[in-house]
Coordinates of C-alpha atoms in Angstrom, one line a residue:
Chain A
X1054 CA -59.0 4.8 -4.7
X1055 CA -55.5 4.0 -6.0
X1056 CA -53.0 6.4 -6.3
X1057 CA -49.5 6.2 -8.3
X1058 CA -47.1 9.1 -8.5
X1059 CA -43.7 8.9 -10.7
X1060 CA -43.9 5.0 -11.3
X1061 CA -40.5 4.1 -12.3
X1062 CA -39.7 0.1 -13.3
X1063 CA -36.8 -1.1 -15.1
X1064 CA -35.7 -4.4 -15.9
X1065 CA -31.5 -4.6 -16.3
X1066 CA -30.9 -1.7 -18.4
X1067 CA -34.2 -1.3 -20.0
X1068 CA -36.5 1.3 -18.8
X1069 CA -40.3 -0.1 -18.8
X1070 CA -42.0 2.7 -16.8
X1071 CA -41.1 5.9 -17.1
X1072 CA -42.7 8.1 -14.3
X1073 CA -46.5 6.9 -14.3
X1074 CA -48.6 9.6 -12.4
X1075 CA -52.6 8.8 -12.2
X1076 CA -55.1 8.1 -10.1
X1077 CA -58.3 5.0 -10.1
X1078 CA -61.2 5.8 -8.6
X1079 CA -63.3 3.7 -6.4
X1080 CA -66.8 2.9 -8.1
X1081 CA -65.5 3.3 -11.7
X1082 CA -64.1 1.0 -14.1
X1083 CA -60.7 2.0 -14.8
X1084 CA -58.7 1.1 -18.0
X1085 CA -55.1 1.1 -19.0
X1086 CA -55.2 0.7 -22.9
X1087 CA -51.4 0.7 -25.0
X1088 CA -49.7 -0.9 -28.1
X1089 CA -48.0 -4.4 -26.5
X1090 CA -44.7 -3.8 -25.2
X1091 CA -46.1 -0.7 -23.6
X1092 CA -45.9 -1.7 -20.3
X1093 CA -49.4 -2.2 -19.5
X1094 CA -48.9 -5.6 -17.8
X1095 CA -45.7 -4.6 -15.6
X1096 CA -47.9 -1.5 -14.8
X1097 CA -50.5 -3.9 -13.9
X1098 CA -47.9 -6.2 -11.7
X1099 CA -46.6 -3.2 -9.9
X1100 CA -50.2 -2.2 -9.2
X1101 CA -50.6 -5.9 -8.0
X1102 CA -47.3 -5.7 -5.9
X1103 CA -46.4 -8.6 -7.6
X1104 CA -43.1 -6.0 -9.0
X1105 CA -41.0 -3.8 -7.1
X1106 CA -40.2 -1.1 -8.1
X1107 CA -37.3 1.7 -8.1
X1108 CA -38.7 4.9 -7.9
X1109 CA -42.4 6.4 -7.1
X1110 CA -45.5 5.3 -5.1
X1111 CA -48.6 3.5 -5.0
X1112 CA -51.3 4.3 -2.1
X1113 CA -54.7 2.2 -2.0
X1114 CA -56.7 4.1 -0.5
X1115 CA -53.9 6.3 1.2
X1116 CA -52.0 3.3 2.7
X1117 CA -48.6 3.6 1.0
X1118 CA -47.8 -0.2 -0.8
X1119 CA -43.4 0.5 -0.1
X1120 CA -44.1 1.5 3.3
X1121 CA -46.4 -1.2 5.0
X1122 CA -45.2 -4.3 6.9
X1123 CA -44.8 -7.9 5.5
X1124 CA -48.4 -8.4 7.8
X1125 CA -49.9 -5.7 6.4
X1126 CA -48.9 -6.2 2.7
X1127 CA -50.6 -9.6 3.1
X1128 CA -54.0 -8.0 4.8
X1129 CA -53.9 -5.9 1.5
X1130 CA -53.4 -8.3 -0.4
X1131 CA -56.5 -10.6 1.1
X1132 CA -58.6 -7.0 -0.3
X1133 CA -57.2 -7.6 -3.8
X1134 CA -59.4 -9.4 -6.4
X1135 CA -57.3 -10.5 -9.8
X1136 CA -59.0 -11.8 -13.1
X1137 CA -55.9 -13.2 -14.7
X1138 CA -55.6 -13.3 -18.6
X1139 CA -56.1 -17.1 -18.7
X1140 CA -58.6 -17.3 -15.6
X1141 CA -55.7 -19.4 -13.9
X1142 CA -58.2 -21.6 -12.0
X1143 CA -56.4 -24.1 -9.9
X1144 CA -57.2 -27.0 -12.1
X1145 CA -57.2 -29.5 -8.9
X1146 CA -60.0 -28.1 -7.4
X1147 CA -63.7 -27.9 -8.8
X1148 CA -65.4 -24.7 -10.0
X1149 CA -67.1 -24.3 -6.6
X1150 CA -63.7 -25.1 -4.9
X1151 CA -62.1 -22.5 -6.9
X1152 CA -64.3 -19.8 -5.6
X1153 CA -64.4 -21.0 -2.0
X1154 CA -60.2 -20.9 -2.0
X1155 CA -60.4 -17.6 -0.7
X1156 CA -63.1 -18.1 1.8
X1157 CA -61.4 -20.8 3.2
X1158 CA -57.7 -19.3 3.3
X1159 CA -58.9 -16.1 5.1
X1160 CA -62.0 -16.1 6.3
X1161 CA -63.3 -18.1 9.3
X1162 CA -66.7 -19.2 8.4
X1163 CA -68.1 -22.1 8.7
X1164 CA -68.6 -24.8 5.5
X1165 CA -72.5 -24.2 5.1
X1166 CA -71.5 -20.2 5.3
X1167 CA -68.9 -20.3 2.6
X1168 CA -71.1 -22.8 0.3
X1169 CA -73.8 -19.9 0.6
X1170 CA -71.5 -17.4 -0.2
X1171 CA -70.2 -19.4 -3.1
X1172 CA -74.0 -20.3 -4.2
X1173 CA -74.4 -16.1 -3.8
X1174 CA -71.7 -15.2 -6.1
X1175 CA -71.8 -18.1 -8.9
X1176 CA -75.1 -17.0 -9.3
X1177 CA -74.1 -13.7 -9.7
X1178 CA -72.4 -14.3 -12.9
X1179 CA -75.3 -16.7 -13.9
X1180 CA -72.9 -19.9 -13.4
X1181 CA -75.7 -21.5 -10.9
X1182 CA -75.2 -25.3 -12.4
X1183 CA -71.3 -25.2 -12.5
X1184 CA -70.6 -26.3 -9.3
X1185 CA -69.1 -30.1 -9.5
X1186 CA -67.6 -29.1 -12.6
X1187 CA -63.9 -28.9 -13.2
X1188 CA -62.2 -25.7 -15.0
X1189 CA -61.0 -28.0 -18.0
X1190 CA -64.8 -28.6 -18.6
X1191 CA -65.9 -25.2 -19.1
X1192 CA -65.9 -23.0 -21.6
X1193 CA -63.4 -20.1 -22.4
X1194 CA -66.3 -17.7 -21.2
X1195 CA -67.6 -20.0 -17.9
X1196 CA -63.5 -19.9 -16.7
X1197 CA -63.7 -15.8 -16.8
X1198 CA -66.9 -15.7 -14.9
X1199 CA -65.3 -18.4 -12.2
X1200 CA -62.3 -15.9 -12.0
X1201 CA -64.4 -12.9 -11.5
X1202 CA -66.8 -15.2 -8.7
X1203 CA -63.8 -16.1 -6.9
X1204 CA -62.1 -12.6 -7.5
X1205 CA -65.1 -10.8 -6.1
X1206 CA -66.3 -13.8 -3.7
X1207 CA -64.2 -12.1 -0.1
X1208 CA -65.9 -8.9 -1.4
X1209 CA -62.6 -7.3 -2.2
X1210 CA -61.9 -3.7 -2.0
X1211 CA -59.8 -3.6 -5.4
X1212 CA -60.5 -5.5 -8.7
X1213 CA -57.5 -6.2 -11.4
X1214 CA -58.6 -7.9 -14.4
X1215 CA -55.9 -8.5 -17.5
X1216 CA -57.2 -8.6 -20.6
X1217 CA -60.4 -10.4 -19.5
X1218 CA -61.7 -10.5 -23.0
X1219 CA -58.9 -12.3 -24.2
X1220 CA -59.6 -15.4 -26.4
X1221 CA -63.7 -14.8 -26.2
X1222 CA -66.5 -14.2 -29.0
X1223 CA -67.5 -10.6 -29.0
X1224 CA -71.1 -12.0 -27.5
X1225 CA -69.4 -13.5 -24.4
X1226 CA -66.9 -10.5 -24.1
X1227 CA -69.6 -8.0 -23.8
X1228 CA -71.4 -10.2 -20.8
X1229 CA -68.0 -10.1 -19.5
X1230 CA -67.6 -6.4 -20.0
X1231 CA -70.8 -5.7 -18.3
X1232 CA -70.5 -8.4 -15.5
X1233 CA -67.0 -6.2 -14.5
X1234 CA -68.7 -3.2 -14.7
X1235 CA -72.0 -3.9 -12.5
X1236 CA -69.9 -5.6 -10.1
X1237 CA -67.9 -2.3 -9.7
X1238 CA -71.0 -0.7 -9.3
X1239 CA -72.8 -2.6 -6.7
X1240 CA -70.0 -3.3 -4.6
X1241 CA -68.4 -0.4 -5.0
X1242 CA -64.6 -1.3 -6.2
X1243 CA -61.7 0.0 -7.6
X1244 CA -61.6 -1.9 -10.9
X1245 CA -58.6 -1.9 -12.5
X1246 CA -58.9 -3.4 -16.6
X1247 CA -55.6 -4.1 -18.6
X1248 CA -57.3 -4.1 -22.3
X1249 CA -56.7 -3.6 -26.1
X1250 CA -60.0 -4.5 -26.5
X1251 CA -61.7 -1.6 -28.3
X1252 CA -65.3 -2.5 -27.5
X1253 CA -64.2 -2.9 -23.8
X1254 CA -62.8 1.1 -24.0
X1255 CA -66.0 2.1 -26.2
X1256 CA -68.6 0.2 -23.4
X1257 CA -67.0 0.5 -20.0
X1258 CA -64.1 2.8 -20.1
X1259 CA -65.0 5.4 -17.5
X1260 CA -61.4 6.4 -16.8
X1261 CA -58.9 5.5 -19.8
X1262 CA -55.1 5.9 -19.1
X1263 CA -53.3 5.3 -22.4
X1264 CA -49.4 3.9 -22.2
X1265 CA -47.2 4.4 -24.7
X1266 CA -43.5 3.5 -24.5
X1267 CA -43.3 3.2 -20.8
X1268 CA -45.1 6.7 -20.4
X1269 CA -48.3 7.8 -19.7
X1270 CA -49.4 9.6 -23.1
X1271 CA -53.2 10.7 -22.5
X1272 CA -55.9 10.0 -19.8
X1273 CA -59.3 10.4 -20.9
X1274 CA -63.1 8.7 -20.3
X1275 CA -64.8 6.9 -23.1
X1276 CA -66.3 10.1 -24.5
X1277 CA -63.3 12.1 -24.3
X1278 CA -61.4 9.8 -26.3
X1279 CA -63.7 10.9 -29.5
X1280 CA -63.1 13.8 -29.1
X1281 CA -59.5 13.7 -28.2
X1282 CA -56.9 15.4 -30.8
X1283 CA -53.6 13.1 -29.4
X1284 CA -52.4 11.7 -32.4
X1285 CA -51.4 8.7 -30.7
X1286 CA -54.2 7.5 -29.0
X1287 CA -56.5 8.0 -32.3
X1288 CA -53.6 6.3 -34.2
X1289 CA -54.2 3.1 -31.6
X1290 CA -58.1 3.5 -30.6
X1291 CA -59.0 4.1 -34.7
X1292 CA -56.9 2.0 -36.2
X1293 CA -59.8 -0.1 -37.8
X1294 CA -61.7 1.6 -40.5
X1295 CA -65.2 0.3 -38.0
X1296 CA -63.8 2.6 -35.3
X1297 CA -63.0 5.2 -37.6
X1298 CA -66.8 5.2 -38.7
X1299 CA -67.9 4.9 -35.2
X1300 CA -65.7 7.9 -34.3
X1301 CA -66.9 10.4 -37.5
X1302 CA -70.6 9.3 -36.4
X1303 CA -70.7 10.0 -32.9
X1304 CA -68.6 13.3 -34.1
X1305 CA -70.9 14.4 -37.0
X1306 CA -73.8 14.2 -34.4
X1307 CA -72.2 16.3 -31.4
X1308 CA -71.1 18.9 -33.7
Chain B
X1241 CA -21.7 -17.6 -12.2
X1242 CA -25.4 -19.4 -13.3
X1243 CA -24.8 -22.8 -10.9
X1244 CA -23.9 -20.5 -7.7
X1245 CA -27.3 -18.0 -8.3
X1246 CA -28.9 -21.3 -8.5
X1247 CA -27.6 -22.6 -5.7
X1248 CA -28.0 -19.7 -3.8
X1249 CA -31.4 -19.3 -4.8
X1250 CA -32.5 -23.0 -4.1
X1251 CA -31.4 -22.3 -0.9
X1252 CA -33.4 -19.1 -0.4
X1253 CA -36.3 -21.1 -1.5
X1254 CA -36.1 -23.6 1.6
X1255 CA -35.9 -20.7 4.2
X1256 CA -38.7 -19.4 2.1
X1257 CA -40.5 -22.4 2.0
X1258 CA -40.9 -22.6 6.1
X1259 CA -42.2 -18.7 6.5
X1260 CA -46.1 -17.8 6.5
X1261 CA -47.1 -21.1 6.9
X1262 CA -50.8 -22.0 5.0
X1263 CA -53.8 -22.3 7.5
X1264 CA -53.5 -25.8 9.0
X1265 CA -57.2 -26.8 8.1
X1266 CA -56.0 -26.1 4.4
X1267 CA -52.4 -27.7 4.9
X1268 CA -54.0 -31.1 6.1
X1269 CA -55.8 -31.4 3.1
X1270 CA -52.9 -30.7 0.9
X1271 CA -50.1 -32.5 3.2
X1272 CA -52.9 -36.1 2.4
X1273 CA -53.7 -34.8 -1.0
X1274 CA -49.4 -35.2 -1.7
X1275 CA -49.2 -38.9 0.5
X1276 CA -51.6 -39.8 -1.8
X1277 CA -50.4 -38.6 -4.9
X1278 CA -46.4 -38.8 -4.1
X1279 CA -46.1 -41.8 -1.7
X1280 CA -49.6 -44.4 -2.4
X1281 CA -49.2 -43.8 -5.8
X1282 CA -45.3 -44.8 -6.2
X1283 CA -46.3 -48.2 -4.3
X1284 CA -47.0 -50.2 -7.6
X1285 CA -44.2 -49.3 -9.3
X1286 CA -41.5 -49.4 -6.3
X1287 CA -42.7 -53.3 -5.3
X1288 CA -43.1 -54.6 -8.9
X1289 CA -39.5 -53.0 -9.8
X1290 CA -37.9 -54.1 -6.1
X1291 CA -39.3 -58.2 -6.1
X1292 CA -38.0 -58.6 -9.6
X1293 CA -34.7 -56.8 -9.3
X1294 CA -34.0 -58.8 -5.9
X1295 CA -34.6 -62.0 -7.8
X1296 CA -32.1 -60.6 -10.4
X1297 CA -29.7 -59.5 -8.2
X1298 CA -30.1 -63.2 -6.6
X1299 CA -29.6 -64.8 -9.9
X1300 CA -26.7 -62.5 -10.7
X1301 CA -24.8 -63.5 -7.3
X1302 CA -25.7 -67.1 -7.1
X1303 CA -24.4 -67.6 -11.0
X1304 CA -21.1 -65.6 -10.3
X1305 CA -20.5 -68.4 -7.2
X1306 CA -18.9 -71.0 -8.9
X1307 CA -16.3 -72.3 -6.0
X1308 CA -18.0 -75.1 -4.1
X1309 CA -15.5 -74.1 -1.2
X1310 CA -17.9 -70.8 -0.7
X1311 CA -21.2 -71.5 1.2
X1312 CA -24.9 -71.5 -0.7
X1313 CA -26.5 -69.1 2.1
X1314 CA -23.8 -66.3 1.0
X1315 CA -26.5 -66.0 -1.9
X1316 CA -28.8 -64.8 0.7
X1317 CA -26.4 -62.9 2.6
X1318 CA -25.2 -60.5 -0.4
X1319 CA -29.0 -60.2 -1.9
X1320 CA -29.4 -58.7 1.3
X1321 CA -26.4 -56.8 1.8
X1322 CA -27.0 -55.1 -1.7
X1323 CA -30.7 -54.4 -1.0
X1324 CA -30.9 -53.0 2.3
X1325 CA -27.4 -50.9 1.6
X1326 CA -27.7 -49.9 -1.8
X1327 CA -31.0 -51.2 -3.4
X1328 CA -33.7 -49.5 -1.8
X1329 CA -32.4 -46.6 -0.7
X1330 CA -30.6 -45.2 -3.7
X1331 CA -31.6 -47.2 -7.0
X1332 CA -35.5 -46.7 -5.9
X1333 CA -34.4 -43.0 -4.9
X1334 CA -33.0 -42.5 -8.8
X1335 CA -36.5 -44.3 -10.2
X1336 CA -38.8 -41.9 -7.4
X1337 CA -36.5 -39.2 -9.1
X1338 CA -38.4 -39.8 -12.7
X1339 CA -41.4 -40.9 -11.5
X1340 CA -42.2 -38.5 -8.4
X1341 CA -39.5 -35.7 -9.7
X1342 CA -41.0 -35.3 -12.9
X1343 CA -44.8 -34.9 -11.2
X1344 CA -43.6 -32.3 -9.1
X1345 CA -41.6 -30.4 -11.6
X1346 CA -44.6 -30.8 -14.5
X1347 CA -47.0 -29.5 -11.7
X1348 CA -45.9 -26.8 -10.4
X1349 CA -44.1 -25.8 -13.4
X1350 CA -47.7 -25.7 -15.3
X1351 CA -49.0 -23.8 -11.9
X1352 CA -46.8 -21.1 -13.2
X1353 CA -47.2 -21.6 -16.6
X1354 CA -50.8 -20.8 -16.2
X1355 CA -50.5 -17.8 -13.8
X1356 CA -51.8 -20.2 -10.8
X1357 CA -48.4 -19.2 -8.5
X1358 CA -49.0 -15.7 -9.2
X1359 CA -52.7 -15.9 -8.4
X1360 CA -51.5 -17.2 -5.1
X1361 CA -49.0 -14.8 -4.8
X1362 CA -52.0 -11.6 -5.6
X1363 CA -54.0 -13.4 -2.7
X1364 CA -50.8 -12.6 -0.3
X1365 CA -50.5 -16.4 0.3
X1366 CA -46.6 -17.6 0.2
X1367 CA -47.0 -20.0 -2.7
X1368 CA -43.5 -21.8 -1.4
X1369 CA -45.3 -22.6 1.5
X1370 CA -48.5 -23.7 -0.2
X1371 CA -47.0 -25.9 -2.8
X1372 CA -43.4 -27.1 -1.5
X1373 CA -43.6 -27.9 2.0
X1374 CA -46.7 -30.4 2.0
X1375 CA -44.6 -32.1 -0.6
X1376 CA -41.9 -32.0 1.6
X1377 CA -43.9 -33.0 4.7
X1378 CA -45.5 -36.5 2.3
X1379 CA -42.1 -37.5 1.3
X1380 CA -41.2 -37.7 5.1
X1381 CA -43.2 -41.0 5.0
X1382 CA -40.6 -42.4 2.1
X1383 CA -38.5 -44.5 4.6
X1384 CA -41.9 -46.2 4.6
X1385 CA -41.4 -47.1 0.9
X1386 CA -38.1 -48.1 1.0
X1387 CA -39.0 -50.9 3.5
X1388 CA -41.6 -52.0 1.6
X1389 CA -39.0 -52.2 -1.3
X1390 CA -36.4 -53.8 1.3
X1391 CA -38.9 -56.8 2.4
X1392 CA -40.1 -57.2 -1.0
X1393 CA -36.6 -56.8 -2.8
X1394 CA -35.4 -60.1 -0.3
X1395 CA -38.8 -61.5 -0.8
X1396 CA -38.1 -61.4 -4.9
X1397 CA -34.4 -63.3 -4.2
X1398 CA -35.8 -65.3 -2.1
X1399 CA -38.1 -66.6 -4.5
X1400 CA -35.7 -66.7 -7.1
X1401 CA -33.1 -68.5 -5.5
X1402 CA -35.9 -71.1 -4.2
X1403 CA -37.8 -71.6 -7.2
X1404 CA -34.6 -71.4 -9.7
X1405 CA -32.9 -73.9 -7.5
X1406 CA -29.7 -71.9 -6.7
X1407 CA -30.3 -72.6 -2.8
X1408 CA -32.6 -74.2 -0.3
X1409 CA -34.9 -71.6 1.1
X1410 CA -32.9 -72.7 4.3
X1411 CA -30.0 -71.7 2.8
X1412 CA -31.6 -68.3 1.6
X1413 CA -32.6 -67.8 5.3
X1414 CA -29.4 -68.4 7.1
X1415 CA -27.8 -66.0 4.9
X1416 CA -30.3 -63.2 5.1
X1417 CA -29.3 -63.6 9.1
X1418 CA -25.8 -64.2 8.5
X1419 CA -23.4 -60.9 10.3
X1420 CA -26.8 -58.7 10.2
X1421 CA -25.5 -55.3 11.6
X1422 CA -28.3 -53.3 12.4
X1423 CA -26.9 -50.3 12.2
X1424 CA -26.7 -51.2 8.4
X1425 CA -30.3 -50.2 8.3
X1426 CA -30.2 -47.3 10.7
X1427 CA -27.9 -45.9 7.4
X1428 CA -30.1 -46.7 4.8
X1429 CA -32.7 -44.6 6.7
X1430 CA -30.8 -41.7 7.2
X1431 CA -30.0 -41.9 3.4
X1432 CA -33.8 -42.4 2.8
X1433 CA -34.7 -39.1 4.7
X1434 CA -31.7 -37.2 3.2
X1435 CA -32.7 -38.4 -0.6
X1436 CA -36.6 -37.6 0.5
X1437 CA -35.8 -34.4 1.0
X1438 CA -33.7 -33.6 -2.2
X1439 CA -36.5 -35.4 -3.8
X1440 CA -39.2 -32.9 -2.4
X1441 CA -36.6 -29.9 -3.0
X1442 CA -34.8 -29.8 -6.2
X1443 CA -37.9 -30.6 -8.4
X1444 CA -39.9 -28.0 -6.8
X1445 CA -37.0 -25.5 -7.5
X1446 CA -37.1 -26.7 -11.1
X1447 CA -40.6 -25.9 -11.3
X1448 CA -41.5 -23.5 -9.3
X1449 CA -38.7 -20.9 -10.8
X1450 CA -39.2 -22.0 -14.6
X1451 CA -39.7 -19.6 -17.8
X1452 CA -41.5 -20.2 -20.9
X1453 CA -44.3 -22.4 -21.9
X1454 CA -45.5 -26.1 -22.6
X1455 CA -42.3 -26.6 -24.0
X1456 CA -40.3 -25.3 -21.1
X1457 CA -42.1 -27.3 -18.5
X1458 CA -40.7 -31.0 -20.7
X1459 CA -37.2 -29.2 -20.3
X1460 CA -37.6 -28.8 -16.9
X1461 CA -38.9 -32.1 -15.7
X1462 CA -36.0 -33.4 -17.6
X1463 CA -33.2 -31.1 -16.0
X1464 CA -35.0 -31.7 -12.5
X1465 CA -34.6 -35.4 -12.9
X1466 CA -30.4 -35.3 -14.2
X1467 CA -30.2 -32.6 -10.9
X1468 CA -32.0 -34.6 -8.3
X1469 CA -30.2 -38.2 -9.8
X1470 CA -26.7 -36.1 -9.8
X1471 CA -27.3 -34.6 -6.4
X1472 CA -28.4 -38.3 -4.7
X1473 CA -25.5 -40.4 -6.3
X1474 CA -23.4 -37.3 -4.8
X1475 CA -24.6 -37.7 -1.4
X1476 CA -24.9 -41.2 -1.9
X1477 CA -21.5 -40.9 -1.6
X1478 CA -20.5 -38.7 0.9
X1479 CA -22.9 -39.9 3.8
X1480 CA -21.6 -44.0 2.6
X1481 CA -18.3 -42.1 3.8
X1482 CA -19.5 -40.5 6.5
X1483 CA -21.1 -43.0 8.3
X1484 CA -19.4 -46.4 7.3
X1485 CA -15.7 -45.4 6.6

């Protein structure tokens, strides 16, 4: 579980979180949804401790992020999975080498170990033939699932993924989508999903925290957020005249 | 106020650079990865551009003797001079800038570009480490390169002067032994080490620390190459001082 109390990050004089209180819990698929310029993504990079910031606290899992040692910031760190927006594969390295960069950074195992490990998880998101192949030959939806193999390949404790549906057909996102949340399942994570994909909120959004202008404006589940009355979050989540449909449906028939 | 933080902060980046050093299994595979890429691969280029610019600088001297008072194997004598002193270690270092500079600077600079530094960075590995100092640690082996471009820059006059009939290869040879003071060579080596190390350094920095996009990684290949050019005809300069003055 990840806890954040009072988040406060500023950049010069402007003021990009403005006292973030929530909580992620472990098992679930968590998703931070918001307009851009929200602050979803330097929410997501403080969660990542790739930002400091000035005031407030994160705890994974009870271990406070501020207070731990260079050492043990790294040893977190190594329990940290992250699905970047464009996959960021290293682009020297194979698709097999990608997901074995982990392995081989911080684990001791032996090559035959780590090539079953990586035979195990490419598998897992049905990318058994990819191996020799490098990132620039595969697909927009093949690069996500190498990210989410090597993300999940150390069997990390926490999962980040930003925007992981960015740039793929609605076919391919919902495999995604799915992929994420069976994962979290199984292994039992802390996933963590920066989105504004409404499918993605509608399919997997057990725990929805909504940003807007720096400030936590609702918190909801995918079920609440039909029914909820926030003028904000319908003005975003409804904005299409298909979710507005969707929404007067699934209404009319739990009335 | 802009050229101090950047100062400072290229600075920061060295100190950086030697703390939570990569797994050594890992680092041997990127240390041979960067000879291959940084120091094999400049090989062409540095003996095609170092044979034909001795023969030049050859021509150049043997054409500008006109006295008949002044002995042929000076020819020899000054094609070495300007090679081993000047030559190799600092005209190569300026091309090695645009060739080798603008690979590091492109490469890293697309690494974060494409969120590959920061994925490093989530996986609590010191990307400074991982990317900089096997670059660093590859370009150690330049003094190798520049005396490859030493033999084969006095190799090139030699031909030259031989085969355009300036001098007798005789001549040539006397002169190439003429007043040889080897510390002369013990200076272009500590240049060599000196400009490897800018040359590992400053593109890096231009790289590793850039904003933007496609467009912003051109910009900085081609600031990294006017920096690391500036900052080697500036110590050029100060160590020529240092050590022969």
């Amino acid at each position: 579980m990840i806890e954040v109390k009072d988040l406060h990050k500023s950049f010069g004089e402007a003021h990009i979180l403005k006292g973030i209180t929530t909580t992620f819990d472990k098992g679930k698929t968590n998703l931070i949804i918001g307009q851009s310029g929200s602050g979803k993504t330097v929410f997501l990079k403080c969660l990542l401790g790739l930002f400091d910031y000035e005031e407030g606290s994160i705890a994974y899992d009870g271990e406070i992020f501020s207070q731990l040692t260079e050492d043990e910031k790294r040893n977190l760190r190594a329990k940290i999975g992250m699905v970047f927006q464009g996959s960021a594969l290293f682009d020297s390295l194979t698709i097999a080498e990608n997901v074995m960069f982990p392995l081989r950074m911080f684990t001791k195992q032996s090559k035959s170990e780590m090539q079953d490990r990586v035979d195990f998880v490419l598998k897992r998101v049905n990318l058994e033939d990819a191996h020799k192949k490098k990132p620039s030959e595969a697909s927009g939806g093949m690069q996500k699932r190498v990210a989410i193999a090597r993300a999940i390949v150390n069997n990390p404790k926490y999962l980040f993924c930003d925007e992981p549906n960015s740039g793929l057909d609605p076919k391919t996102a919902i495999v995604i989508d799915n992929l994420i949340k069976e994962i979290t399942e199984e292994y039992q994570i802390t996933t963590v999903i920066n989105s504004h994909d409404m499918n993605s909120v509608m399919e997997i959004g057990e725990k929805i925290v909504f940003l807007k202008n720096g400030f936590k404006e609702w918190e909801g589940s995918k079920d609440t957020i039909f029914i909820t009355d926030n003028e904000s979050v319908t003005d975003f989540v409804y904005s299409s005249n298909l979710f507005k449909k969707v929404r007067r449906m699934y209404l009319d028939e739990n009335q | 106020m802009t050229y101090l933080h950047n100062i400072g902060a290229y600075f920061l980046m060295i100190a950086e650079m030697f703390r939570k050093p990569t797994k050594w299994s890992v680092m041997k595979q990127l240390i041979l990865k960067d000879i291959d890429d940084l120091i094999i691969g400049s090989l062409g280029i540095v003996a095609f551009i170092a044979f034909f610019v001795g023969g030049v600088v050859t021509i150049q001297t043997a054409l500008n003797i006109s006295n008949p008072l002044i002995p042929k194997y000076l020819v020899g004598f000054a094609t070495r001079q300007s090679i081993v002193l000047e030559f190799a270690p600092t005209f190569i270092s300026i091309i090695m800038a645009g060739k080798v500079g603008s690979f590091i600077t492109s490469s890293i600079g697309t690494m974060r570009v494409t969120e590959q530094i920061d994925a490093l960075e989530v996986m609590g590995i010191n990307s400074l480490n991982y990317l900089v100092f096997p670059k660093f640690i590859a370009l150690m082996l330049y003094p190798f390169v520049i005396s490859i471009a030493m033999f084969l820059g006095i190799l090139g006059g030699m031909a030259a002067c031989v085969y355009g009939g300036f001098s007798s290869l005789e001549d040539y040879i006397i002169g190439i032994q003429t007043d040889f003071i080897p510390f002369h060579i013990t200076y272009a080596f500590i240049k060599t080490v000196v400009f490897a190390f800018v040359l590992a350094t400053i593109p890096s920095f231009h790289g590793y620390y850039m904003k933007g996009g496609a467009l912003e990684v051109g910009k900085a290949s081609t600031t990294s190459f006017v920096w690391t050019s500036v900052v080697i005809i500036l110590l050029n300069y100060l160590l020529t001082q240092m050590l022969l003055s």
